[in-house]
Amino acid sequence: MAFYLAKRLGLSAAVILLVVLVLFSLLYLIPGDPATIALGPRATPEAVARYAEKMHLDEPVWAQFLIYVGNALTGDLGVDVFSDRPVAEIIGERLGFTLALVSAGLGWAVLLGVPLGCLAAVRPNTVFDRITGVLSVGTIAVPSFLVSIWALLIFAVGLGWLPAIGAGEPGDLGDQISHLILPAFAIGLSWVGYLARMVRASMLEVMGENYIRSARAFGLRPNKVVFGYALRVAILPTITLIGMGFGGLISSTVFAEIIFARPGLGKMIFDAVMARNFPIVQGGVLVATGLYIVVVLISDLVIAWLDPRVRESL
């Protein structure tokens, strides 16, 4: 297990280093001087010179990259162009809103998608199985931004059941939860279908194994066979999908946070792109990528811990 952990950590570090290299290259892939691009075309030569010195843009490219990597390792993601505040501080203020939204969206998708897939596999080729299949394909096909718009129009504007925009009053947990329901529903709906289809396919494969037939032949209760034996094995590929779903939902939060005006990481990156605030863009993308890699790493370690065959195959 320690060797497997070391290999996964090394692979994760390599991916993060590659992402840092790509983010650092953004300033030089865009035509024009990085300082002028960051400050705008109306910046004075003195302001451009001060910014270039402050951001070490007057150094060689390789030295700038080493400085950028060293600062990132210490948590220094740069300084906001407009407010002159540390990027890490700005991201810290927004990160909690995005994590709450992603956790809520993926949480309700897991609570609904896994039982649906399990029940569909237990009753294959029945009306319930066909309805589950149609709903799964339908939820997967609908993009999250479209669900966000219609959920806003129906439940917030039309019916007035839930608040439309914002993240709720600070310190008021009930108000924050009510503001979280619609965006979490919008980004998690498609993952209900993904999870239901994955669990159904895995369960059907496991239900045909010899040890499941033996358990049934010994007269064990159906619930014991399904949930005690079959689901414990069939859930392993779903754990990987949940880890990948976390990363997918981070990208989906961009649309939800824009539509519902939530002060999260996705909206912050979008606003920074529109304003050409590259330190915010670089820091936000780096943090989002790091979160995705950490969650995938945790899911891989959980699978390796539950299934020794994964450790032995590497």
C-alpha atoms as a printed R data frame, in Angstrom:
    type eleno elety resid chain resno       x       y       z
1   ATOM     1    CA   MET     A     1   0.000   0.000   0.000
2   ATOM     2    CA   ALA     A     2   2.883   2.371   0.755
3   ATOM     3    CA   PHE     A     3   4.418   1.716  -2.676
4   ATOM     4    CA   TYR     A     4   1.061   2.321  -4.350
5   ATOM     5    CA   LEU     A     5   0.638   5.559  -2.389
6   ATOM     6    CA   ALA     A     6   4.122   6.720  -3.405
7   ATOM     7    CA   LYS     A     7   3.391   6.075  -7.092
8   ATOM     8    CA   ARG     A     8   0.072   7.914  -6.955
9   ATOM     9    CA   LEU     A     9   1.641  10.871  -5.150
10  ATOM    10    CA   GLY     A    10   4.407  11.038  -7.743
11  ATOM    11    CA   LEU     A    11   1.892  10.979 -10.594
12  ATOM    12    CA   SER     A    12  -0.205  13.667  -8.908
13  ATOM    13    CA   ALA     A    13   2.869  15.875  -8.412
14  ATOM    14    CA   ALA     A    14   3.774  15.465 -12.095
15  ATOM    15    CA   VAL     A    15   0.273  16.483 -13.180
16  ATOM    16    CA   ILE     A    16   0.311  19.554 -10.930
17  ATOM    17    CA   LEU     A    17   3.741  20.542 -12.267
18  ATOM    18    CA   LEU     A    18   2.425  20.246 -15.825
19  ATOM    19    CA   VAL     A    19  -0.565  22.426 -14.947
20  ATOM    20    CA   VAL     A    20   1.739  25.026 -13.383
21  ATOM    21    CA   LEU     A    21   3.826  25.044 -16.561
22  ATOM    22    CA   VAL     A    22   0.742  25.562 -18.733
23  ATOM    23    CA   LEU     A    23  -0.581  28.336 -16.498
24  ATOM    24    CA   PHE     A    24   2.805  30.065 -16.489
25  ATOM    25    CA   SER     A    25   2.941  29.817 -20.291
26  ATOM    26    CA   LEU     A    26  -0.397  31.609 -20.669
27  ATOM    27    CA   LEU     A    27   1.252  34.998 -20.276
28  ATOM    28    CA   TYR     A    28   3.616  34.266 -23.149
29  ATOM    29    CA   LEU     A    29   1.175  32.467 -25.445
30  ATOM    30    CA   ILE     A    30  -1.002  35.590 -25.619
31  ATOM    31    CA   PRO     A    31   0.367  38.192 -28.050
32  ATOM    32    CA   GLY     A    32   1.753  41.309 -26.419
33  ATOM    33    CA   ASP     A    33   3.737  42.249 -23.340
34  ATOM    34    CA   PRO     A    34   2.498  40.479 -20.146
35  ATOM    35    CA   ALA     A    35   2.673  43.668 -18.085
36  ATOM    36    CA   THR     A    36   0.733  45.657 -20.673
37  ATOM    37    CA   ILE     A    37  -1.848  42.884 -20.967
38  ATOM    38    CA   ALA     A    38  -2.317  42.779 -17.189
39  ATOM    39    CA   LEU     A    39  -2.535  46.563 -16.671
40  ATOM    40    CA   GLY     A    40  -4.355  47.430 -19.882
41  ATOM    41    CA   PRO     A    41  -3.384  49.496 -22.928
42  ATOM    42    CA   ARG     A    42  -3.795  52.813 -21.070
43  ATOM    43    CA   ALA     A    43  -1.142  52.051 -18.466
44  ATOM    44    CA   THR     A    44   1.773  54.457 -18.336
45  ATOM    45    CA   PRO     A    45   5.304  53.233 -19.072
46  ATOM    46    CA   GLU     A    46   6.228  53.869 -15.439
47  ATOM    47    CA   ALA     A    47   3.350  51.679 -14.213
48  ATOM    48    CA   VAL     A    48   4.302  48.957 -16.686
49  ATOM    49    CA   ALA     A    49   7.909  49.075 -15.505
50  ATOM    50    CA   ARG     A    50   6.922  48.896 -11.820
51  ATOM    51    CA   TYR     A    51   4.569  45.968 -12.497
52  ATOM    52    CA   ALA     A    52   7.247  44.132 -14.506
53  ATOM    53    CA   GLU     A    53   9.740  44.553 -11.672
54  ATOM    54    CA   LYS     A    54   7.196  43.514  -9.040
55  ATOM    55    CA   MET     A    55   6.179  40.372 -10.968
56  ATOM    56    CA   HIS     A    56   9.813  39.576 -11.916
57  ATOM    57    CA   LEU     A    57   8.950  39.970 -15.604
58  ATOM    58    CA   ASP     A    58  12.360  41.553 -16.192
59  ATOM    59    CA   GLU     A    59  14.031  38.263 -15.265
60  ATOM    60    CA   PRO     A    60  14.805  35.446 -17.768
61  ATOM    61    CA   VAL     A    61  11.887  33.148 -18.512
62  ATOM    62    CA   TRP     A    62  13.419  30.157 -16.736
63  ATOM    63    CA   ALA     A    63  14.029  32.281 -13.638
64  ATOM    64    CA   GLN     A    64  10.452  33.543 -13.719
65  ATOM    65    CA   PHE     A    65   9.182  29.969 -13.870
66  ATOM    66    CA   LEU     A    66  11.294  28.887 -10.892
67  ATOM    67    CA   ILE     A    67  10.105  31.911  -8.914
68  ATOM    68    CA   TYR     A    68   6.488  31.130  -9.819
69  ATOM    69    CA   VAL     A    69   6.833  27.473  -8.773
70  ATOM    70    CA   GLY     A    70   8.597  28.407  -5.542
71  ATOM    71    CA   ASN     A    71   5.935  30.952  -4.644
72  ATOM    72    CA   ALA     A    72   3.143  28.491  -5.476
73  ATOM    73    CA   LEU     A    73   4.695  25.849  -3.194
74  ATOM    74    CA   THR     A    74   4.616  28.326  -0.320
75  ATOM    75    CA   GLY     A    75   1.018  29.347  -1.039
76  ATOM    76    CA   ASP     A    76   1.907  32.629  -2.740
77  ATOM    77    CA   LEU     A    77  -0.242  32.738  -5.882
78  ATOM    78    CA   GLY     A    78   0.508  36.324  -6.769
79  ATOM    79    CA   VAL     A    79  -1.289  39.634  -6.267
80  ATOM    80    CA   ASP     A    80  -4.581  40.821  -7.694
81  ATOM    81    CA   VAL     A    81  -4.021  43.428 -10.397
82  ATOM    82    CA   PHE     A    82  -6.883  45.693  -9.311
83  ATOM    83    CA   SER     A    83  -7.138  45.393  -5.527
84  ATOM    84    CA   ASP     A    84  -3.459  44.601  -4.835
85  ATOM    85    CA   ARG     A    85  -4.587  41.851  -2.463
86  ATOM    86    CA   PRO     A    86  -3.001  38.387  -2.314
87  ATOM    87    CA   VAL     A    87  -4.649  35.990  -4.747
88  ATOM    88    CA   ALA     A    88  -4.612  33.214  -2.133
89  ATOM    89    CA   GLU     A    89  -6.652  35.398   0.226
90  ATOM    90    CA   ILE     A    90  -9.246  36.146  -2.460
91  ATOM    91    CA   ILE     A    91  -9.517  32.465  -3.402
92  ATOM    92    CA   GLY     A    92  -9.896  31.511   0.261
93  ATOM    93    CA   GLU     A    93 -12.917  33.786   0.535
94  ATOM    94    CA   ARG     A    94 -14.597  32.127  -2.464
95  ATOM    95    CA   LEU     A    95 -13.496  28.514  -2.087
96  ATOM    96    CA   GLY     A    96 -15.959  27.606   0.674
97  ATOM    97    CA   PHE     A    97 -18.975  28.545  -1.473
98  ATOM    98    CA   THR     A    98 -17.786  26.328  -4.331
99  ATOM    99    CA   LEU     A    99 -16.967  23.384  -2.064
100 ATOM   100    CA   ALA     A   100 -20.409  23.615  -0.449
101 ATOM   101    CA   LEU     A   101 -22.087  23.688  -3.870
102 ATOM   102    CA   VAL     A   102 -20.076  20.772  -5.273
103 ATOM   103    CA   SER     A   103 -20.577  18.684  -2.122
104 ATOM   104    CA   ALA     A   104 -24.329  19.310  -2.102
105 ATOM   105    CA   GLY     A   105 -24.707  18.610  -5.824
106 ATOM   106    CA   LEU     A   106 -22.672  15.407  -5.751
107 ATOM   107    CA   GLY     A   107 -24.163  14.342  -2.416
108 ATOM   108    CA   TRP     A   108 -27.789  14.288  -3.537
109 ATOM   109    CA   ALA     A   109 -26.754  12.676  -6.848
110 ATOM   110    CA   VAL     A   110 -25.083   9.818  -4.961
111 ATOM   111    CA   LEU     A   111 -28.000   9.373  -2.556
112 ATOM   112    CA   LEU     A   112 -30.426   9.048  -5.489
113 ATOM   113    CA   GLY     A   113 -28.330   7.571  -8.293
114 ATOM   114    CA   VAL     A   114 -26.800   4.625  -6.405
115 ATOM   115    CA   PRO     A   115 -30.135   3.198  -5.098
116 ATOM   116    CA   LEU     A   116 -31.772   3.692  -8.521
117 ATOM   117    CA   GLY     A   117 -28.999   1.786 -10.268
118 ATOM   118    CA   CYS     A   118 -29.044  -0.948  -7.645
119 ATOM   119    CA   LEU     A   119 -32.814  -1.461  -7.860
120 ATOM   120    CA   ALA     A   120 -32.718  -1.417 -11.667
121 ATOM   121    CA   ALA     A   121 -30.072  -4.168 -11.648
122 ATOM   122    CA   VAL     A   122 -32.049  -6.297  -9.188
123 ATOM   123    CA   ARG     A   123 -35.114  -6.046 -11.467
124 ATOM   124    CA   PRO     A   124 -33.636  -6.156 -14.993
125 ATOM   125    CA   ASN     A   125 -35.878  -5.722 -18.052
126 ATOM   126    CA   THR     A   126 -38.830  -4.619 -15.944
127 ATOM   127    CA   VAL     A   127 -40.850  -1.426 -16.255
128 ATOM   128    CA   PHE     A   128 -38.856   0.125 -13.420
129 ATOM   129    CA   ASP     A   129 -35.582  -0.745 -15.159
130 ATOM   130    CA   ARG     A   130 -36.730   0.823 -18.432
131 ATOM   131    CA   ILE     A   131 -37.999   3.959 -16.711
132 ATOM   132    CA   THR     A   132 -34.686   4.289 -14.859
133 ATOM   133    CA   GLY     A   133 -32.802   3.905 -18.127
134 ATOM   134    CA   VAL     A   134 -34.866   6.591 -19.850
135 ATOM   135    CA   LEU     A   135 -34.471   8.980 -16.914
136 ATOM   136    CA   SER     A   136 -30.734   8.311 -16.766
137 ATOM   137    CA   VAL     A   137 -30.213   9.103 -20.439
138 ATOM   138    CA   GLY     A   138 -32.480  12.138 -20.170
139 ATOM   139    CA   THR     A   139 -30.654  13.640 -17.200
140 ATOM   140    CA   ILE     A   140 -27.265  13.038 -18.808
141 ATOM   141    CA   ALA     A   141 -28.320  14.702 -22.062
142 ATOM   142    CA   VAL     A   142 -29.544  17.945 -20.467
143 ATOM   143    CA   PRO     A   143 -26.687  20.432 -19.878
144 ATOM   144    CA   SER     A   144 -26.339  21.894 -16.409
145 ATOM   145    CA   PHE     A   145 -26.623  25.524 -17.538
146 ATOM   146    CA   LEU     A   146 -30.005  24.757 -19.124
147 ATOM   147    CA   VAL     A   147 -31.198  23.077 -15.926
148 ATOM   148    CA   SER     A   148 -29.989  26.109 -13.971
149 ATOM   149    CA   ILE     A   149 -31.967  28.528 -16.133
150 ATOM   150    CA   TRP     A   150 -35.195  26.519 -16.025
151 ATOM   151    CA   ALA     A   151 -34.876  25.831 -12.298
152 ATOM   152    CA   LEU     A   152 -34.430  29.555 -11.708
153 ATOM   153    CA   LEU     A   153 -37.425  30.454 -13.865
154 ATOM   154    CA   ILE     A   154 -39.765  27.790 -12.456
155 ATOM   155    CA   PHE     A   155 -38.954  27.457  -8.752
156 ATOM   156    CA   ALA     A   156 -37.632  30.936  -7.994
157 ATOM   157    CA   VAL     A   157 -39.352  33.333 -10.403
158 ATOM   158    CA   GLY     A   158 -42.555  31.444 -11.225
159 ATOM   159    CA   LEU     A   159 -43.451  29.640  -8.003
160 ATOM   160    CA   GLY     A   160 -41.357  31.692  -5.586
161 ATOM   161    CA   TRP     A   161 -40.493  28.660  -3.495
162 ATOM   162    CA   LEU     A   162 -36.753  29.315  -3.304
163 ATOM   163    CA   PRO     A   163 -34.482  32.376  -3.519
164 ATOM   164    CA   ALA     A   164 -33.132  33.218  -6.953
165 ATOM   165    CA   ILE     A   165 -29.667  34.672  -6.468
166 ATOM   166    CA   GLY     A   166 -26.954  34.981  -3.867
167 ATOM   167    CA   ALA     A   167 -25.519  32.621  -1.257
168 ATOM   168    CA   GLY     A   168 -27.585  33.626   1.768
169 ATOM   169    CA   GLU     A   169 -26.907  35.797   4.776
170 ATOM   170    CA   PRO     A   170 -23.624  35.070   6.588
171 ATOM   171    CA   GLY     A   171 -24.265  33.185   9.802
172 ATOM   172    CA   ASP     A   172 -27.817  32.180   8.817
173 ATOM   173    CA   LEU     A   173 -27.503  28.461   8.036
174 ATOM   174    CA   GLY     A   174 -31.137  28.049   6.990
175 ATOM   175    CA   ASP     A   175 -30.926  30.923   4.520
176 ATOM   176    CA   GLN     A   176 -27.671  29.592   3.089
177 ATOM   177    CA   ILE     A   177 -29.181  26.122   2.599
178 ATOM   178    CA   SER     A   178 -32.241  27.569   0.838
179 ATOM   179    CA   HIS     A   179 -29.928  29.458  -1.539
180 ATOM   180    CA   LEU     A   180 -27.961  26.251  -2.127
181 ATOM   181    CA   ILE     A   181 -30.863  24.003  -3.191
182 ATOM   182    CA   LEU     A   182 -31.439  25.222  -6.760
183 ATOM   183    CA   PRO     A   183 -27.799  25.403  -7.910
184 ATOM   184    CA   ALA     A   184 -27.032  22.047  -6.256
185 ATOM   185    CA   PHE     A   185 -30.020  20.501  -8.033
186 ATOM   186    CA   ALA     A   186 -28.880  21.974 -11.359
187 ATOM   187    CA   ILE     A   187 -25.297  20.700 -11.277
188 ATOM   188    CA   GLY     A   188 -26.097  17.313  -9.723
189 ATOM   189    CA   LEU     A   189 -28.987  16.238 -11.973
190 ATOM   190    CA   SER     A   190 -26.854  14.824 -14.782
191 ATOM   191    CA   TRP     A   191 -24.720  12.861 -12.318
192 ATOM   192    CA   VAL     A   192 -27.784  11.015 -11.081
193 ATOM   193    CA   GLY     A   193 -27.956   9.426 -14.526
194 ATOM   194    CA   TYR     A   194 -24.223   8.709 -14.677
195 ATOM   195    CA   LEU     A   195 -24.207   7.032 -11.285
196 ATOM   196    CA   ALA     A   196 -27.394   5.049 -11.907
197 ATOM   197    CA   ARG     A   197 -26.047   3.632 -15.192
198 ATOM   198    CA   MET     A   198 -22.653   2.812 -13.686
199 ATOM   199    CA   VAL     A   199 -24.118   1.064 -10.644
200 ATOM   200    CA   ARG     A   200 -26.608  -0.869 -12.777
201 ATOM   201    CA   ALA     A   201 -23.906  -2.127 -15.164
202 ATOM   202    CA   SER     A   202 -21.582  -3.088 -12.309
203 ATOM   203    CA   MET     A   203 -24.356  -4.805 -10.360
204 ATOM   204    CA   LEU     A   204 -25.466  -6.858 -13.366
205 ATOM   205    CA   GLU     A   205 -21.899  -8.056 -13.871
206 ATOM   206    CA   VAL     A   206 -21.434  -8.929 -10.213
207 ATOM   207    CA   MET     A   207 -24.814 -10.625  -9.867
208 ATOM   208    CA   GLY     A   208 -23.680 -13.219 -12.415
209 ATOM   209    CA   GLU     A   209 -20.577 -14.233 -10.435
210 ATOM   210    CA   ASN     A   210 -20.295 -17.709  -8.924
211 ATOM   211    CA   TYR     A   211 -20.097 -16.529  -5.316
212 ATOM   212    CA   ILE     A   212 -23.398 -14.685  -5.702
213 ATOM   213    CA   ARG     A   213 -25.026 -17.859  -7.078
214 ATOM   214    CA   SER     A   214 -23.564 -19.790  -4.154
215 ATOM   215    CA   ALA     A   215 -24.923 -17.290  -1.658
216 ATOM   216    CA   ARG     A   216 -28.375 -17.609  -3.197
217 ATOM   217    CA   ALA     A   217 -28.102 -21.414  -3.225
218 ATOM   218    CA   PHE     A   218 -27.366 -21.410   0.508
219 ATOM   219    CA   GLY     A   219 -30.638 -19.588   1.060
220 ATOM   220    CA   LEU     A   220 -29.326 -16.217   2.185
221 ATOM   221    CA   ARG     A   221 -31.828 -13.400   2.239
222 ATOM   222    CA   PRO     A   222 -32.032 -11.412  -1.043
223 ATOM   223    CA   ASN     A   223 -31.258  -8.161   0.761
224 ATOM   224    CA   LYS     A   224 -28.139  -9.729   2.293
225 ATOM   225    CA   VAL     A   225 -26.981 -10.992  -1.103
226 ATOM   226    CA   VAL     A   226 -27.602  -7.699  -2.888
227 ATOM   227    CA   PHE     A   227 -26.423  -5.158  -0.322
228 ATOM   228    CA   GLY     A   228 -24.039  -7.313   1.730
229 ATOM   229    CA   TYR     A   229 -22.106  -8.950  -1.115
230 ATOM   230    CA   ALA     A   230 -22.942  -7.683  -4.602
231 ATOM   231    CA   LEU     A   231 -23.088  -3.950  -3.897
232 ATOM   232    CA   ARG     A   232 -19.801  -3.968  -1.952
233 ATOM   233    CA   VAL     A   233 -17.982  -5.133  -5.094
234 ATOM   234    CA   ALA     A   234 -20.071  -3.263  -7.654
235 ATOM   235    CA   ILE     A   235 -19.581   0.063  -5.873
236 ATOM   236    CA   LEU     A   236 -15.807   0.109  -6.576
237 ATOM   237    CA   PRO     A   237 -16.026   1.553 -10.139
238 ATOM   238    CA   THR     A   238 -18.595   4.026  -8.834
239 ATOM   239    CA   ILE     A   239 -16.089   5.387  -6.310
240 ATOM   240    CA   THR     A   240 -13.787   6.291  -9.206
241 ATOM   241    CA   LEU     A   241 -16.699   7.925 -11.019
242 ATOM   242    CA   ILE     A   242 -17.547   9.952  -7.912
243 ATOM   243    CA   GLY     A   243 -13.960  11.204  -7.745
244 ATOM   244    CA   MET     A   244 -14.078  12.192 -11.408
245 ATOM   245    CA   GLY     A   245 -17.513  13.694 -10.853
246 ATOM   246    CA   PHE     A   246 -16.064  16.067  -8.298
247 ATOM   247    CA   GLY     A   247 -13.816  17.526 -10.974
248 ATOM   248    CA   GLY     A   248 -16.643  17.655 -13.480
249 ATOM   249    CA   LEU     A   249 -18.865  19.481 -11.033
250 ATOM   250    CA   ILE     A   250 -16.171  22.087 -10.392
251 ATOM   251    CA   SER     A   251 -16.417  23.049 -14.054
252 ATOM   252    CA   SER     A   252 -20.224  22.943 -13.912
253 ATOM   253    CA   THR     A   253 -20.267  25.395 -11.025
254 ATOM   254    CA   VAL     A   254 -19.075  28.131 -13.387
255 ATOM   255    CA   PHE     A   255 -22.485  28.283 -15.078
256 ATOM   256    CA   ALA     A   256 -24.449  27.768 -11.864
257 ATOM   257    CA   GLU     A   257 -22.548  30.462  -9.987
258 ATOM   258    CA   ILE     A   258 -22.985  32.923 -12.848
259 ATOM   259    CA   ILE     A   259 -26.706  32.224 -13.256
260 ATOM   260    CA   PHE     A   260 -27.457  32.214  -9.524
261 ATOM   261    CA   ALA     A   261 -24.924  34.980  -8.747
262 ATOM   262    CA   ARG     A   262 -23.047  32.907  -6.170
263 ATOM   263    CA   PRO     A   263 -19.633  34.240  -5.072
264 ATOM   264    CA   GLY     A   264 -17.737  31.056  -5.816
265 ATOM   265    CA   LEU     A   265 -14.507  30.011  -7.465
266 ATOM   266    CA   GLY     A   266 -16.038  29.513 -10.914
267 ATOM   267    CA   LYS     A   267 -17.593  32.969 -11.067
268 ATOM   268    CA   MET     A   268 -14.361  34.488  -9.783
269 ATOM   269    CA   ILE     A   269 -12.369  32.872 -12.612
270 ATOM   270    CA   PHE     A   270 -14.964  33.958 -15.188
271 ATOM   271    CA   ASP     A   271 -14.885  37.559 -13.985
272 ATOM   272    CA   ALA     A   272 -11.074  37.495 -13.949
273 ATOM   273    CA   VAL     A   273 -10.951  36.219 -17.534
274 ATOM   274    CA   MET     A   274 -13.291  38.979 -18.681
275 ATOM   275    CA   ALA     A   275 -11.144  41.572 -16.870
276 ATOM   276    CA   ARG     A   276  -7.828  40.035 -18.039
277 ATOM   277    CA   ASN     A   277  -6.794  39.602 -14.412
278 ATOM   278    CA   PHE     A   278  -4.318  36.809 -15.077
279 ATOM   279    CA   PRO     A   279  -3.002  36.295 -11.507
280 ATOM   280    CA   ILE     A   280  -6.568  35.477 -10.405
281 ATOM   281    CA   VAL     A   281  -7.078  33.178 -13.403
282 ATOM   282    CA   GLN     A   282  -3.824  31.347 -12.798
283 ATOM   283    CA   GLY     A   283  -4.410  30.976  -9.061
284 ATOM   284    CA   GLY     A   284  -8.041  29.909  -9.434
285 ATOM   285    CA   VAL     A   285  -7.317  27.283 -12.089
286 ATOM   286    CA   LEU     A   286  -4.364  25.964 -10.097
287 ATOM   287    CA   VAL     A   287  -6.473  25.580  -6.934
288 ATOM   288    CA   ALA     A   288  -9.345  23.936  -8.862
289 ATOM   289    CA   THR     A   289  -6.915  21.500 -10.496
290 ATOM   290    CA   GLY     A   290  -5.314  20.725  -7.146
291 ATOM   291    CA   LEU     A   291  -8.715  19.963  -5.627
292 ATOM   292    CA   TYR     A   292  -9.571  17.651  -8.500
293 ATOM   293    CA   ILE     A   293  -6.265  15.770  -8.209
294 ATOM   294    CA   VAL     A   294  -6.619  15.397  -4.429
295 ATOM   295    CA   VAL     A   295 -10.155  13.991  -4.697
296 ATOM   296    CA   VAL     A   296  -9.176  11.550  -7.458
297 ATOM   297    CA   LEU     A   297  -6.174  10.484  -5.393
298 ATOM   298    CA   ILE     A   298  -8.384   9.850  -2.374
299 ATOM   299    CA   SER     A   299 -10.832   7.793  -4.472
300 ATOM   300    CA   ASP     A   300  -7.954   5.705  -5.891
301 ATOM   301    CA   LEU     A   301  -6.591   5.068  -2.400
302 ATOM   302    CA   VAL     A   302 -10.017   4.028  -1.149
303 ATOM   303    CA   ILE     A   303 -10.369   1.556  -4.027
304 ATOM   304    CA   ALA     A   304  -6.867   0.193  -3.411
305 ATOM   305    CA   TRP     A   305  -7.685  -0.227   0.268
306 ATOM   306    CA   LEU     A   306 -10.957  -2.028  -0.487
307 ATOM   307    CA   ASP     A   307  -9.632  -4.145  -3.374
308 ATOM   308    CA   PRO     A   308  -6.120  -5.658  -2.905
309 ATOM   309    CA   ARG     A   309  -6.058  -6.648  -6.604
310 ATOM   310    CA   VAL     A   310  -5.581  -2.976  -7.510
311 ATOM   311    CA   ARG     A   311  -2.448  -2.715  -5.339
312 ATOM   312    CA   GLU     A   312  -1.008  -5.990  -6.614
313 ATOM   313    CA   SER     A   313  -1.504  -5.067 -10.276
314 ATOM   314    CA   LEU     A   314   0.835  -2.048 -10.023
